[in-house]
Amino acid sequence: MKKSLRLLKFDSVYPPEFLHRRQAEQRSRLAGLGYEEYYRWLMEQRFGLSDFLTYYMNEAGWSAREVLWVDDLLFAKLPVTYWPSFAARLREKVKQLASTSISELVTLKYRTRRNRLRRERQLENYIRSFKPDVLFIREPSHIKGQFWDRFRERCLLVACVGCNTLDPWEWNAHRYDVIFTLTDEYNDFFRAEGHESHLFSYGVDERVVKEVAGSAEKYDCAFVGYLGTPDQRAKTKLLERVAQNVDFKWWGVKGPELGEDSALRKTWQGSAAGIDMFRIYKEAKIVVNEYPEIAMGKNVNIRTMEVLNVGTFLLTRAASNIEWLEKAGALVTFNSEDDCLAKIKRFLADDSAREKIATQGQRTALEHFNYRDIAGRTMEIICAAWEKKRSKLKDWESR
């Protein structure tokens, strides 16, 4: 068995403006950084999944890297040493044109498509330069699924699907050798269709605990995330009620459905993500969590782990898959708006009970959802799948 694999993980930042704003704040400093220095800075921002998997993969002896499609600065600094021959470029261009619909060719949106093709060309060059054994695509990655087809003969293709993909019409489960998903429903569906599918869980990282240590409580009740959009109506309705009745602050994206007189609009503090978001959670006495309709009543959102990671009291909607966490004293659930408000007021008034649950929540999360362990299990699955495909893989040096 090959003990050390080379893996490229493709991910994103939502919304990208979080990243772009941070880059603008440090423009002069970042411009002078080389690729390795900039990559370290980018991972330290803790956007999305940061390097929560790849860091521990590297510790275990793999060579793993993150690629963010939305990061123009990262692409400007990518170390690319491979350049395909003219014949190879011509063949690829013919394939791209053949896959373009008539409507696209007519309307074309030339500049957007041209920029995407340039970015895809640079990404292909980087991939060929890195010579990975595994391409790990966490959706939505902003990269069209068809792009990965050109690597099927040289790599193990792995997809990680939470709730959605970039383009559900163009995304094809048959493209991937392994699929990781967050829900039992998706996992059962993929397996019934004959795919190798495994459950994946968001987790907590020991490094974040140290990075936010020392942040003092500032807010009674807080939230970070999207509100006021069609797919977040239940969450918006709940938190509108919370904002009307308690000292509440929130950061995130204001959707078009937040009216001028909305209490949420008045309690909005701007946008936040990454390490800033973790510090906000650490500085809150209570973080309220609700699920979008697409979650189908299950607790699968990343916010749950982000709050437990920093050791803050989590009050979240009841769900069957987290009953054991409440029984373990790691969090508290609610069943209605009235129940939510009553428990916010109860635990704001009882510092001892609230802090005991917050501490237990962090301890339980580090024991059961540590990214070090999640990465280890993920690597075992990937290794086994790579061994199965190994005899069919072409060497990167072959054309």
PDB file of C-alpha atoms in Angstrom, residues 36 44 124 246 281 292 371:
ATOM      1  CA  GLU A  36       4.118  29.610   0.707  1.00  0.00           C
ATOM      2  CA  GLU A  44      -4.759  31.155   9.346  1.00  0.00           C
ATOM      3  CA  GLU A 124      -5.082  22.345 -14.895  1.00  0.00           C
ATOM      4  CA  VAL A 246     -33.585  39.961  24.134  1.00  0.00           C
ATOM      5  CA  TYR A 281     -18.825  33.086  19.204  1.00  0.00           C
ATOM      6  CA  PRO A 292     -32.552  25.973   6.823  1.00  0.00           C
ATOM      7  CA  TYR A 371     -10.627  16.983  12.946  1.00  0.00           C
TER       8      TYR A 371
END
